[in-house]
């Protein structure tokens, strides 16, 4: 108990967040990341011929790892292929948004969905004079992926930032949040990453590889501070924020999504059940629940296309209400 009385829940959370960031290993290349974000925001703040800022979305994608050693050999992984984040990024770009793609290293990338998992080995072949060319069967997919990706990067509408650990992810999300604050309601957060709920504090982590000869491993994990509320209240208080709720039990899914909406003051929570997440989701807001599903009769149709269409509409309404 504090000498001035017990701490409020907000004070406790602030202390936990401060402790997490203070003890986290320094973010590598933080100067380069900060400079990239600064340039990206400048490019997208005042488009030529427009008085209003371009709409910018931060899409988080893939899962975070929890290192068990400082010189990491073993880790706990929140697995996610990153398909939802990568596909959604493409649809946001098509809708006129600029995208900060905060993604787990080696997960799905925008514009690569039609390429095989190992594109360099599968897509290319030797020519008669020992040169290299794209196989005919993949030529259109490779051409499209390269041209659309390069165009987005060259136009300054796509910034890709990789992470691996929970420490890197939350430090980078903090940087992005405070950077996008200047865009006000034109900023959007689409938090599709699978973020670890538990972690090993850096200062209590073994420095070297844990030896199996020491017997069974007994390790106590700390809870990762819930930073969605501070994203809403401090980092980017006027941005439109969307989080995800994944469950394996459909009977509790909407209840849990409703609870997350209220607890973290999200504008929307996207509820998805593990086995059907690629087919259908429910968009949960304060006033309604919108069931969204892909059209199985339409070749190539993805549920992310329909998700983004609804979000673009909701975000535009939010901006208009905010401005007036």
PDB file of C-alpha atoms in Angstrom:
ATOM      1  CA  UNK A   1       0.000   0.000   0.000  1.00  0.00           C
ATOM      2  CA  UNK A   2       1.240   3.468  -0.879  1.00  0.00           C
ATOM      3  CA  UNK A   3       1.764   5.901   2.010  1.00  0.00           C
ATOM      4  CA  UNK A   4      -0.919   8.087   0.438  1.00  0.00           C
ATOM      5  CA  UNK A   5      -3.387   5.222   0.238  1.00  0.00           C
ATOM      6  CA  UNK A   6      -4.052   2.328  -2.153  1.00  0.00           C
ATOM      7  CA  UNK A   7      -3.371   2.857  -5.857  1.00  0.00           C
ATOM      8  CA  UNK A   8      -6.248   3.188  -8.302  1.00  0.00           C
ATOM      9  CA  UNK A   9      -6.469   0.590 -11.122  1.00  0.00           C
ATOM     10  CA  UNK A  10      -5.230   3.284 -13.535  1.00  0.00           C
ATOM     11  CA  UNK A  11      -2.205   4.053 -11.351  1.00  0.00           C
ATOM     12  CA  UNK A  12      -1.429   0.346 -11.034  1.00  0.00           C
ATOM     13  CA  UNK A  13      -1.595  -0.122 -14.806  1.00  0.00           C
ATOM     14  CA  UNK A  14       0.605   2.938 -15.413  1.00  0.00           C
ATOM     15  CA  UNK A  15       3.189   1.529 -12.989  1.00  0.00           C
ATOM     16  CA  UNK A  16       3.123  -1.887 -14.710  1.00  0.00           C
ATOM     17  CA  UNK A  17       3.551  -0.311 -18.148  1.00  0.00           C
ATOM     18  CA  UNK A  18       6.414   1.878 -16.958  1.00  0.00           C
ATOM     19  CA  UNK A  19       8.100  -1.153 -15.386  1.00  0.00           C
ATOM     20  CA  UNK A  20       7.691  -3.139 -18.616  1.00  0.00           C
ATOM     21  CA  UNK A  21       9.260  -0.457 -20.805  1.00  0.00           C
ATOM     22  CA  UNK A  22      11.993   0.438 -18.295  1.00  0.00           C
ATOM     23  CA  UNK A  23      13.170  -3.167 -18.068  1.00  0.00           C
ATOM     24  CA  UNK A  24      12.775  -4.067 -21.757  1.00  0.00           C
ATOM     25  CA  UNK A  25      15.947  -4.444 -23.846  1.00  0.00           C
ATOM     26  CA  UNK A  26      16.561  -1.332 -25.977  1.00  0.00           C
ATOM     27  CA  UNK A  27      14.884  -1.427 -29.360  1.00  0.00           C
ATOM     28  CA  UNK A  28      17.451  -2.037 -32.080  1.00  0.00           C
ATOM     29  CA  UNK A  29      17.622   0.542 -34.882  1.00  0.00           C
ATOM     30  CA  UNK A  30      15.306   2.863 -32.978  1.00  0.00           C
ATOM     31  CA  UNK A  31      16.804   5.905 -34.737  1.00  0.00           C
ATOM     32  CA  UNK A  32      16.091   4.419 -38.173  1.00  0.00           C
ATOM     33  CA  UNK A  33      12.560   3.386 -37.155  1.00  0.00           C
ATOM     34  CA  UNK A  34      11.811   6.826 -35.742  1.00  0.00           C
ATOM     35  CA  UNK A  35      13.166   8.533 -38.867  1.00  0.00           C
ATOM     36  CA  UNK A  36      11.134   6.245 -41.143  1.00  0.00           C
ATOM     37  CA  UNK A  37       7.975   7.014 -39.172  1.00  0.00           C
ATOM     38  CA  UNK A  38       8.676  10.744 -39.259  1.00  0.00           C
ATOM     39  CA  UNK A  39       9.145  10.721 -43.027  1.00  0.00           C
ATOM     40  CA  UNK A  40       6.063   8.559 -43.538  1.00  0.00           C
ATOM     41  CA  UNK A  41       3.872  10.889 -41.466  1.00  0.00           C
ATOM     42  CA  UNK A  42       5.202  13.956 -43.298  1.00  0.00           C
ATOM     43  CA  UNK A  43       4.449  12.412 -46.696  1.00  0.00           C
ATOM     44  CA  UNK A  44       0.924  11.440 -45.669  1.00  0.00           C
ATOM     45  CA  UNK A  45      -0.068  14.483 -43.621  1.00  0.00           C
ATOM     46  CA  UNK A  46      -0.739  16.926 -46.445  1.00  0.00           C
ATOM     47  CA  UNK A  47      -1.368  15.318 -49.825  1.00  0.00           C
ATOM     48  CA  UNK A  48      -0.985  17.674 -52.773  1.00  0.00           C
ATOM     49  CA  UNK A  49      -4.184  19.512 -53.532  1.00  0.00           C
ATOM     50  CA  UNK A  50      -5.861  18.480 -50.295  1.00  0.00           C
ATOM     51  CA  UNK A  51      -6.441  20.382 -47.078  1.00  0.00           C
ATOM     52  CA  UNK A  52      -7.071  17.263 -45.012  1.00  0.00           C
ATOM     53  CA  UNK A  53      -4.671  14.569 -43.906  1.00  0.00           C
ATOM     54  CA  UNK A  54      -4.661  11.257 -45.730  1.00  0.00           C
ATOM     55  CA  UNK A  55      -6.172   8.382 -43.744  1.00  0.00           C
ATOM     56  CA  UNK A  56      -3.424   6.221 -42.240  1.00  0.00           C
ATOM     57  CA  UNK A  57      -3.881   2.766 -40.725  1.00  0.00           C
ATOM     58  CA  UNK A  58      -1.447   0.818 -38.577  1.00  0.00           C
ATOM     59  CA  UNK A  59      -2.001  -2.876 -39.310  1.00  0.00           C
ATOM     60  CA  UNK A  60      -0.361  -5.253 -36.844  1.00  0.00           C
ATOM     61  CA  UNK A  61       0.165  -8.786 -38.087  1.00  0.00           C
ATOM     62  CA  UNK A  62       1.605 -12.127 -36.966  1.00  0.00           C
ATOM     63  CA  UNK A  63       2.392 -13.312 -33.450  1.00  0.00           C
ATOM     64  CA  UNK A  64       4.878 -12.188 -30.807  1.00  0.00           C
ATOM     65  CA  UNK A  65       7.490 -14.393 -29.138  1.00  0.00           C
ATOM     66  CA  UNK A  66       8.426 -14.498 -25.460  1.00  0.00           C
ATOM     67  CA  UNK A  67      12.166 -15.187 -25.043  1.00  0.00           C
ATOM     68  CA  UNK A  68      13.136 -17.515 -22.201  1.00  0.00           C
ATOM     69  CA  UNK A  69      16.802 -16.466 -22.281  1.00  0.00           C
ATOM     70  CA  UNK A  70      18.468 -13.110 -22.971  1.00  0.00           C
ATOM     71  CA  UNK A  71      20.710 -14.840 -25.505  1.00  0.00           C
ATOM     72  CA  UNK A  72      17.643 -16.522 -26.847  1.00  0.00           C
ATOM     73  CA  UNK A  73      17.555 -20.166 -27.873  1.00  0.00           C
ATOM     74  CA  UNK A  74      14.105 -21.060 -26.546  1.00  0.00           C
ATOM     75  CA  UNK A  75      10.949 -18.985 -26.676  1.00  0.00           C
ATOM     76  CA  UNK A  76       7.181 -19.211 -26.316  1.00  0.00           C
ATOM     77  CA  UNK A  77       5.385 -18.334 -29.541  1.00  0.00           C
ATOM     78  CA  UNK A  78       1.943 -16.867 -30.181  1.00  0.00           C
ATOM     79  CA  UNK A  79       1.586 -18.369 -33.618  1.00  0.00           C
ATOM     80  CA  UNK A  80      -0.141 -16.505 -36.427  1.00  0.00           C
ATOM     81  CA  UNK A  81       0.479 -16.869 -40.145  1.00  0.00           C
ATOM     82  CA  UNK A  82      -0.207 -13.155 -40.595  1.00  0.00           C
ATOM     83  CA  UNK A  83      -2.598 -13.769 -43.492  1.00  0.00           C
ATOM     84  CA  UNK A  84      -5.351 -11.539 -42.096  1.00  0.00           C
ATOM     85  CA  UNK A  85      -3.002  -8.602 -41.587  1.00  0.00           C
ATOM     86  CA  UNK A  86      -1.319  -8.991 -44.986  1.00  0.00           C
ATOM     87  CA  UNK A  87      -4.592  -9.372 -46.905  1.00  0.00           C
ATOM     88  CA  UNK A  88      -6.213  -6.485 -45.021  1.00  0.00           C
ATOM     89  CA  UNK A  89      -3.230  -4.278 -45.856  1.00  0.00           C
ATOM     90  CA  UNK A  90      -3.883  -4.817 -49.571  1.00  0.00           C
ATOM     91  CA  UNK A  91      -7.546  -3.870 -49.187  1.00  0.00           C
ATOM     92  CA  UNK A  92      -6.745  -0.786 -47.121  1.00  0.00           C
ATOM     93  CA  UNK A  93      -4.296   0.368 -49.796  1.00  0.00           C
ATOM     94  CA  UNK A  94      -6.950  -0.176 -52.488  1.00  0.00           C
ATOM     95  CA  UNK A  95      -9.354   1.901 -50.384  1.00  0.00           C
ATOM     96  CA  UNK A  96      -6.942   4.855 -50.443  1.00  0.00           C
ATOM     97  CA  UNK A  97      -5.321   4.439 -47.043  1.00  0.00           C
ATOM     98  CA  UNK A  98      -1.630   4.637 -46.309  1.00  0.00           C
ATOM     99  CA  UNK A  99      -0.488   1.661 -44.236  1.00  0.00           C
ATOM    100  CA  UNK A 100       2.111   1.086 -41.533  1.00  0.00           C
ATOM    101  CA  UNK A 101       2.479  -2.688 -41.627  1.00  0.00           C
ATOM    102  CA  UNK A 102       3.889  -3.821 -38.271  1.00  0.00           C
ATOM    103  CA  UNK A 103       4.532  -7.494 -38.889  1.00  0.00           C
ATOM    104  CA  UNK A 104       6.218 -10.539 -37.388  1.00  0.00           C
ATOM    105  CA  UNK A 105       9.343 -11.473 -39.299  1.00  0.00           C
ATOM    106  CA  UNK A 106       8.790 -14.296 -41.833  1.00  0.00           C
ATOM    107  CA  UNK A 107       4.982 -14.156 -41.785  1.00  0.00           C
ATOM    108  CA  UNK A 108       2.658 -13.431 -44.737  1.00  0.00           C
ATOM    109  CA  UNK A 109       3.356 -10.279 -46.704  1.00  0.00           C
ATOM    110  CA  UNK A 110       1.042  -8.035 -48.732  1.00  0.00           C
ATOM    111  CA  UNK A 111       0.702  -8.998 -52.413  1.00  0.00           C
ATOM    112  CA  UNK A 112       2.246 -12.445 -51.882  1.00  0.00           C
ATOM    113  CA  UNK A 113      -0.916 -14.498 -51.314  1.00  0.00           C
ATOM    114  CA  UNK A 114      -0.814 -15.983 -54.820  1.00  0.00           C
ATOM    115  CA  UNK A 115       2.842 -16.986 -54.529  1.00  0.00           C
ATOM    116  CA  UNK A 116       3.940 -20.366 -53.140  1.00  0.00           C
ATOM    117  CA  UNK A 117       5.335 -20.577 -49.617  1.00  0.00           C
ATOM    118  CA  UNK A 118       8.895 -20.790 -50.915  1.00  0.00           C
ATOM    119  CA  UNK A 119       8.710 -18.370 -53.869  1.00  0.00           C
ATOM    120  CA  UNK A 120      12.395 -18.143 -54.749  1.00  0.00           C
ATOM    121  CA  UNK A 121      12.662 -21.891 -55.266  1.00  0.00           C
ATOM    122  CA  UNK A 122       9.253 -22.463 -56.816  1.00  0.00           C
ATOM    123  CA  UNK A 123       8.778 -19.355 -58.968  1.00  0.00           C
ATOM    124  CA  UNK A 124      12.098 -19.288 -60.794  1.00  0.00           C
ATOM    125  CA  UNK A 125      13.974 -21.553 -63.160  1.00  0.00           C
ATOM    126  CA  UNK A 126      17.193 -21.598 -65.159  1.00  0.00           C
ATOM    127  CA  UNK A 127      17.236 -20.575 -68.797  1.00  0.00           C
ATOM    128  CA  UNK A 128      19.264 -22.297 -71.486  1.00  0.00           C
ATOM    129  CA  UNK A 129      22.164 -19.864 -71.020  1.00  0.00           C
ATOM    130  CA  UNK A 130      22.179 -20.431 -67.220  1.00  0.00           C
ATOM    131  CA  UNK A 131      20.257 -17.262 -66.519  1.00  0.00           C
ATOM    132  CA  UNK A 132      17.201 -17.148 -64.264  1.00  0.00           C
ATOM    133  CA  UNK A 133      13.615 -16.438 -65.243  1.00  0.00           C
ATOM    134  CA  UNK A 134      10.146 -16.633 -63.692  1.00  0.00           C
ATOM    135  CA  UNK A 135       8.272 -19.821 -64.485  1.00  0.00           C
ATOM    136  CA  UNK A 136       5.402 -19.216 -66.863  1.00  0.00           C
ATOM    137  CA  UNK A 137       2.825 -20.548 -64.394  1.00  0.00           C
ATOM    138  CA  UNK A 138       3.802 -17.865 -61.851  1.00  0.00           C
ATOM    139  CA  UNK A 139       4.652 -14.988 -64.204  1.00  0.00           C
ATOM    140  CA  UNK A 140       1.449 -12.976 -63.697  1.00  0.00           C
ATOM    141  CA  UNK A 141       1.427 -13.473 -59.911  1.00  0.00           C
ATOM    142  CA  UNK A 142       5.086 -12.450 -59.574  1.00  0.00           C
ATOM    143  CA  UNK A 143       4.645  -9.448 -61.888  1.00  0.00           C
ATOM    144  CA  UNK A 144       1.599  -8.265 -59.914  1.00  0.00           C
ATOM    145  CA  UNK A 145       3.262  -8.760 -56.529  1.00  0.00           C
ATOM    146  CA  UNK A 146       6.397  -6.864 -57.535  1.00  0.00           C
ATOM    147  CA  UNK A 147       4.653  -3.987 -59.299  1.00  0.00           C
ATOM    148  CA  UNK A 148       2.013  -3.349 -56.612  1.00  0.00           C
ATOM    149  CA  UNK A 149       4.457  -3.656 -53.736  1.00  0.00           C
ATOM    150  CA  UNK A 150       7.038  -1.371 -55.330  1.00  0.00           C
ATOM    151  CA  UNK A 151       4.365   1.171 -56.296  1.00  0.00           C
ATOM    152  CA  UNK A 152       3.036   1.364 -52.722  1.00  0.00           C
ATOM    153  CA  UNK A 153       6.511   1.784 -51.241  1.00  0.00           C
ATOM    154  CA  UNK A 154       7.579   4.322 -53.882  1.00  0.00           C
ATOM    155  CA  UNK A 155       4.388   6.364 -53.352  1.00  0.00           C
ATOM    156  CA  UNK A 156       5.061   6.473 -49.626  1.00  0.00           C
ATOM    157  CA  UNK A 157       1.795   4.682 -48.826  1.00  0.00           C
ATOM    158  CA  UNK A 158       3.321   1.498 -47.377  1.00  0.00           C
ATOM    159  CA  UNK A 159       5.855   1.338 -44.551  1.00  0.00           C
ATOM    160  CA  UNK A 160       6.848  -2.139 -43.363  1.00  0.00           C
ATOM    161  CA  UNK A 161       8.312  -2.568 -39.861  1.00  0.00           C
ATOM    162  CA  UNK A 162       9.256  -6.064 -38.634  1.00  0.00           C
ATOM    163  CA  UNK A 163       9.219  -7.358 -35.042  1.00  0.00           C
ATOM    164  CA  UNK A 164       9.835 -10.686 -33.327  1.00  0.00           C
ATOM    165  CA  UNK A 165       9.545 -10.399 -29.538  1.00  0.00           C
ATOM    166  CA  UNK A 166       6.833  -8.975 -27.296  1.00  0.00           C
ATOM    167  CA  UNK A 167       9.364  -6.322 -26.215  1.00  0.00           C
ATOM    168  CA  UNK A 168       9.936  -5.164 -29.795  1.00  0.00           C
ATOM    169  CA  UNK A 169       6.251  -5.213 -30.675  1.00  0.00           C
ATOM    170  CA  UNK A 170       5.053  -3.056 -27.781  1.00  0.00           C
ATOM    171  CA  UNK A 171       7.917  -0.574 -28.048  1.00  0.00           C
ATOM    172  CA  UNK A 172       7.225  -0.149 -31.767  1.00  0.00           C
ATOM    173  CA  UNK A 173       3.470   0.141 -31.215  1.00  0.00           C
ATOM    174  CA  UNK A 174       4.194   2.903 -28.699  1.00  0.00           C
ATOM    175  CA  UNK A 175       6.357   4.737 -31.257  1.00  0.00           C
ATOM    176  CA  UNK A 176       3.703   4.389 -33.948  1.00  0.00           C
ATOM    177  CA  UNK A 177       0.914   5.462 -31.606  1.00  0.00           C
ATOM    178  CA  UNK A 178       2.631   8.653 -30.536  1.00  0.00           C
ATOM    179  CA  UNK A 179       3.685   9.357 -34.139  1.00  0.00           C
ATOM    180  CA  UNK A 180       0.110   9.048 -35.437  1.00  0.00           C
ATOM    181  CA  UNK A 181      -1.312  11.245 -32.695  1.00  0.00           C
ATOM    182  CA  UNK A 182      -0.855  14.303 -34.933  1.00  0.00           C
ATOM    183  CA  UNK A 183      -3.261  12.840 -37.510  1.00  0.00           C
ATOM    184  CA  UNK A 184      -6.110  12.826 -35.001  1.00  0.00           C
ATOM    185  CA  UNK A 185      -9.221  10.950 -36.208  1.00  0.00           C
ATOM    186  CA  UNK A 186      -7.616  10.249 -39.600  1.00  0.00           C
ATOM    187  CA  UNK A 187      -5.461   7.584 -37.894  1.00  0.00           C
ATOM    188  CA  UNK A 188      -6.741   4.024 -37.545  1.00  0.00           C
ATOM    189  CA  UNK A 189      -5.363   1.054 -35.617  1.00  0.00           C
ATOM    190  CA  UNK A 190      -6.205  -2.435 -36.902  1.00  0.00           C
ATOM    191  CA  UNK A 191      -4.636  -4.639 -34.250  1.00  0.00           C
ATOM    192  CA  UNK A 192      -4.660  -8.099 -35.828  1.00  0.00           C
ATOM    193  CA  UNK A 193      -1.420  -9.381 -34.272  1.00  0.00           C
ATOM    194  CA  UNK A 194      -1.541 -12.295 -31.824  1.00  0.00           C
ATOM    195  CA  UNK A 195       0.038 -10.654 -28.773  1.00  0.00           C
ATOM    196  CA  UNK A 196       1.437 -12.630 -25.849  1.00  0.00           C
ATOM    197  CA  UNK A 197      -0.531 -12.402 -22.600  1.00  0.00           C
ATOM    198  CA  UNK A 198       2.426 -13.553 -20.476  1.00  0.00           C
ATOM    199  CA  UNK A 199       6.171 -12.916 -20.572  1.00  0.00           C
ATOM    200  CA  UNK A 200       9.430 -13.355 -18.674  1.00  0.00           C
ATOM    201  CA  UNK A 201      10.674  -9.976 -17.363  1.00  0.00           C
ATOM    202  CA  UNK A 202      14.067  -9.221 -18.885  1.00  0.00           C
ATOM    203  CA  UNK A 203      15.854  -8.677 -15.570  1.00  0.00           C
ATOM    204  CA  UNK A 204      14.752 -12.083 -14.225  1.00  0.00           C
ATOM    205  CA  UNK A 205      15.548 -13.944 -17.460  1.00  0.00           C
ATOM    206  CA  UNK A 206      18.486 -16.356 -17.697  1.00  0.00           C
ATOM    207  CA  UNK A 207      21.332 -14.806 -19.691  1.00  0.00           C
ATOM    208  CA  UNK A 208      22.509 -18.025 -21.349  1.00  0.00           C
ATOM    209  CA  UNK A 209      20.788 -21.144 -22.699  1.00  0.00           C
ATOM    210  CA  UNK A 210      18.811 -22.960 -20.010  1.00  0.00           C
ATOM    211  CA  UNK A 211      20.449 -26.349 -19.451  1.00  0.00           C
ATOM    212  CA  UNK A 212      18.211 -29.414 -19.687  1.00  0.00           C
ATOM    213  CA  UNK A 213      20.492 -31.271 -17.247  1.00  0.00           C
ATOM    214  CA  UNK A 214      19.188 -29.061 -14.461  1.00  0.00           C
ATOM    215  CA  UNK A 215      15.942 -31.047 -14.419  1.00  0.00           C
ATOM    216  CA  UNK A 216      12.334 -29.987 -15.044  1.00  0.00           C
ATOM    217  CA  UNK A 217      11.905 -26.337 -15.933  1.00  0.00           C
ATOM    218  CA  UNK A 218       9.898 -24.358 -13.392  1.00  0.00           C
ATOM    219  CA  UNK A 219       9.297 -20.832 -14.625  1.00  0.00           C
ATOM    220  CA  UNK A 220       6.910 -18.132 -13.464  1.00  0.00           C
ATOM    221  CA  UNK A 221       5.506 -15.868 -16.185  1.00  0.00           C
ATOM    222  CA  UNK A 222       4.341 -12.318 -15.538  1.00  0.00           C
ATOM    223  CA  UNK A 223       1.271 -10.826 -17.200  1.00  0.00           C
ATOM    224  CA  UNK A 224       1.922  -8.437 -20.064  1.00  0.00           C
ATOM    225  CA  UNK A 225       0.344  -5.078 -19.128  1.00  0.00           C
ATOM    226  CA  UNK A 226      -2.789  -4.430 -21.179  1.00  0.00           C
ATOM    227  CA  UNK A 227      -1.781  -1.431 -23.274  1.00  0.00           C
ATOM    228  CA  UNK A 228      -4.915  -1.040 -25.396  1.00  0.00           C
ATOM    229  CA  UNK A 229      -6.405   1.360 -22.884  1.00  0.00           C
ATOM    230  CA  UNK A 230      -3.285   3.554 -22.816  1.00  0.00           C
ATOM    231  CA  UNK A 231      -3.197   3.530 -26.624  1.00  0.00           C
ATOM    232  CA  UNK A 232      -6.708   4.980 -26.502  1.00  0.00           C
ATOM    233  CA  UNK A 233      -6.154   7.422 -23.654  1.00  0.00           C
ATOM    234  CA  UNK A 234      -2.584   8.670 -24.197  1.00  0.00           C
ATOM    235  CA  UNK A 235      -0.718   7.506 -27.275  1.00  0.00           C
ATOM    236  CA  UNK A 236      -3.356   8.264 -29.931  1.00  0.00           C
ATOM    237  CA  UNK A 237      -6.497   9.399 -28.068  1.00  0.00           C
ATOM    238  CA  UNK A 238      -8.516  10.480 -31.122  1.00  0.00           C
ATOM    239  CA  UNK A 239      -7.590   7.618 -33.457  1.00  0.00           C
ATOM    240  CA  UNK A 240     -10.157   4.989 -34.454  1.00  0.00           C
ATOM    241  CA  UNK A 241      -9.112   1.725 -32.778  1.00  0.00           C
ATOM    242  CA  UNK A 242     -10.030  -1.853 -33.675  1.00  0.00           C
ATOM    243  CA  UNK A 243      -8.888  -4.953 -31.817  1.00  0.00           C
ATOM    244  CA  UNK A 244      -9.565  -8.655 -32.341  1.00  0.00           C
ATOM    245  CA  UNK A 245     -10.956 -11.342 -30.077  1.00  0.00           C
ATOM    246  CA  UNK A 246     -10.229 -14.970 -30.962  1.00  0.00           C
ATOM    247  CA  UNK A 247     -11.855 -17.848 -29.103  1.00  0.00           C
ATOM    248  CA  UNK A 248     -12.261 -21.584 -29.651  1.00  0.00           C
ATOM    249  CA  UNK A 249     -15.657 -21.631 -27.884  1.00  0.00           C
ATOM    250  CA  UNK A 250     -18.212 -19.788 -30.011  1.00  0.00           C
ATOM    251  CA  UNK A 251     -20.638 -19.663 -27.056  1.00  0.00           C
ATOM    252  CA  UNK A 252     -18.477 -17.150 -25.191  1.00  0.00           C
ATOM    253  CA  UNK A 253     -17.050 -15.281 -28.187  1.00  0.00           C
ATOM    254  CA  UNK A 254     -19.463 -12.349 -28.432  1.00  0.00           C
ATOM    255  CA  UNK A 255     -19.589 -11.944 -24.661  1.00  0.00           C
ATOM    256  CA  UNK A 256     -15.804 -11.684 -24.548  1.00  0.00           C
ATOM    257  CA  UNK A 257     -15.784  -9.246 -27.496  1.00  0.00           C
ATOM    258  CA  UNK A 258     -18.372  -7.045 -25.759  1.00  0.00           C
ATOM    259  CA  UNK A 259     -16.273  -7.063 -22.589  1.00  0.00           C
ATOM    260  CA  UNK A 260     -13.133  -6.053 -24.513  1.00  0.00           C
ATOM    261  CA  UNK A 261     -15.023  -3.262 -26.259  1.00  0.00           C
ATOM    262  CA  UNK A 262     -16.065  -1.742 -22.931  1.00  0.00           C
ATOM    263  CA  UNK A 263     -12.888  -2.436 -20.957  1.00  0.00           C
ATOM    264  CA  UNK A 264     -10.438  -0.989 -23.479  1.00  0.00           C
ATOM    265  CA  UNK A 265     -12.795   1.588 -25.021  1.00  0.00           C
ATOM    266  CA  UNK A 266     -12.283   0.207 -28.512  1.00  0.00           C
ATOM    267  CA  UNK A 267     -14.406   1.550 -31.344  1.00  0.00           C
ATOM    268  CA  UNK A 268     -14.759  -1.970 -32.735  1.00  0.00           C
ATOM    269  CA  UNK A 269     -13.806  -5.508 -31.748  1.00  0.00           C
ATOM    270  CA  UNK A 270     -13.669  -8.133 -34.482  1.00  0.00           C
ATOM    271  CA  UNK A 271     -14.812 -11.464 -33.045  1.00  0.00           C
ATOM    272  CA  UNK A 272     -13.575 -14.600 -34.768  1.00  0.00           C
ATOM    273  CA  UNK A 273     -13.806 -18.274 -33.851  1.00  0.00           C
ATOM    274  CA  UNK A 274     -10.679 -20.310 -34.559  1.00  0.00           C
ATOM    275  CA  UNK A 275     -12.109 -22.912 -36.958  1.00  0.00           C
ATOM    276  CA  UNK A 276     -14.235 -20.476 -39.009  1.00  0.00           C
ATOM    277  CA  UNK A 277     -12.094 -17.309 -38.877  1.00  0.00           C
ATOM    278  CA  UNK A 278     -11.277 -17.434 -42.601  1.00  0.00           C
ATOM    279  CA  UNK A 279     -14.950 -17.727 -43.515  1.00  0.00           C
ATOM    280  CA  UNK A 280     -16.791 -15.351 -41.195  1.00  0.00           C
ATOM    281  CA  UNK A 281     -16.400 -12.845 -38.362  1.00  0.00           C
ATOM    282  CA  UNK A 282     -18.624 -10.526 -36.344  1.00  0.00           C
ATOM    283  CA  UNK A 283     -17.870  -6.799 -36.110  1.00  0.00           C
ATOM    284  CA  UNK A 284     -18.870  -5.712 -32.609  1.00  0.00           C
ATOM    285  CA  UNK A 285     -19.454  -2.009 -31.931  1.00  0.00           C
ATOM    286  CA  UNK A 286     -21.251  -0.140 -29.184  1.00  0.00           C
ATOM    287  CA  UNK A 287     -24.513  -0.103 -31.132  1.00  0.00           C
ATOM    288  CA  UNK A 288     -24.509  -3.164 -33.353  1.00  0.00           C
ATOM    289  CA  UNK A 289     -23.109  -6.549 -34.294  1.00  0.00           C
ATOM    290  CA  UNK A 290     -22.436  -7.004 -38.000  1.00  0.00           C
ATOM    291  CA  UNK A 291     -21.984 -10.556 -39.267  1.00  0.00           C
ATOM    292  CA  UNK A 292     -19.522 -10.642 -42.156  1.00  0.00           C
ATOM    293  CA  UNK A 293     -18.665 -13.639 -44.307  1.00  0.00           C
ATOM    294  CA  UNK A 294     -16.914 -14.286 -47.577  1.00  0.00           C
ATOM    295  CA  UNK A 295     -18.883 -15.382 -50.629  1.00  0.00           C
ATOM    296  CA  UNK A 296     -17.912 -19.027 -51.300  1.00  0.00           C
ATOM    297  CA  UNK A 297     -19.367 -18.783 -54.815  1.00  0.00           C
ATOM    298  CA  UNK A 298     -17.031 -15.943 -55.753  1.00  0.00           C
ATOM    299  CA  UNK A 299     -13.549 -17.197 -56.701  1.00  0.00           C
ATOM    300  CA  UNK A 300     -10.825 -15.515 -54.688  1.00  0.00           C
ATOM    301  CA  UNK A 301     -13.240 -13.751 -52.343  1.00  0.00           C
ATOM    302  CA  UNK A 302     -11.766 -13.153 -48.881  1.00  0.00           C
ATOM    303  CA  UNK A 303     -13.513 -12.186 -45.680  1.00  0.00           C
ATOM    304  CA  UNK A 304     -10.903  -9.433 -45.190  1.00  0.00           C
ATOM    305  CA  UNK A 305     -12.277  -7.627 -48.239  1.00  0.00           C
ATOM    306  CA  UNK A 306     -15.685  -7.309 -46.576  1.00  0.00           C
ATOM    307  CA  UNK A 307     -14.184  -6.461 -43.169  1.00  0.00           C
ATOM    308  CA  UNK A 308     -12.215  -3.547 -44.626  1.00  0.00           C
ATOM    309  CA  UNK A 309     -15.218  -2.213 -46.579  1.00  0.00           C
ATOM    310  CA  UNK A 310     -17.219  -1.965 -43.342  1.00  0.00           C
ATOM    311  CA  UNK A 311     -14.306  -0.387 -41.480  1.00  0.00           C
ATOM    312  CA  UNK A 312     -13.740   2.247 -44.180  1.00  0.00           C
ATOM    313  CA  UNK A 313     -17.408   3.240 -43.908  1.00  0.00           C
ATOM    314  CA  UNK A 314     -17.333   3.363 -40.087  1.00  0.00           C
ATOM    315  CA  UNK A 315     -14.057   5.288 -40.025  1.00  0.00           C
ATOM    316  CA  UNK A 316     -15.312   7.857 -42.535  1.00  0.00           C
ATOM    317  CA  UNK A 317     -18.414   8.437 -40.411  1.00  0.00           C
ATOM    318  CA  UNK A 318     -16.213   8.786 -37.332  1.00  0.00           C
ATOM    319  CA  UNK A 319     -14.055  11.430 -39.040  1.00  0.00           C
ATOM    320  CA  UNK A 320     -17.093  13.391 -40.224  1.00  0.00           C
ATOM    321  CA  UNK A 321     -18.682  13.379 -36.772  1.00  0.00           C
ATOM    322  CA  UNK A 322     -15.388  14.323 -35.156  1.00  0.00           C
ATOM    323  CA  UNK A 323     -14.764  17.217 -37.565  1.00  0.00           C
ATOM    324  CA  UNK A 324     -18.224  18.627 -37.007  1.00  0.00           C
TER     325      UNK A 324
END
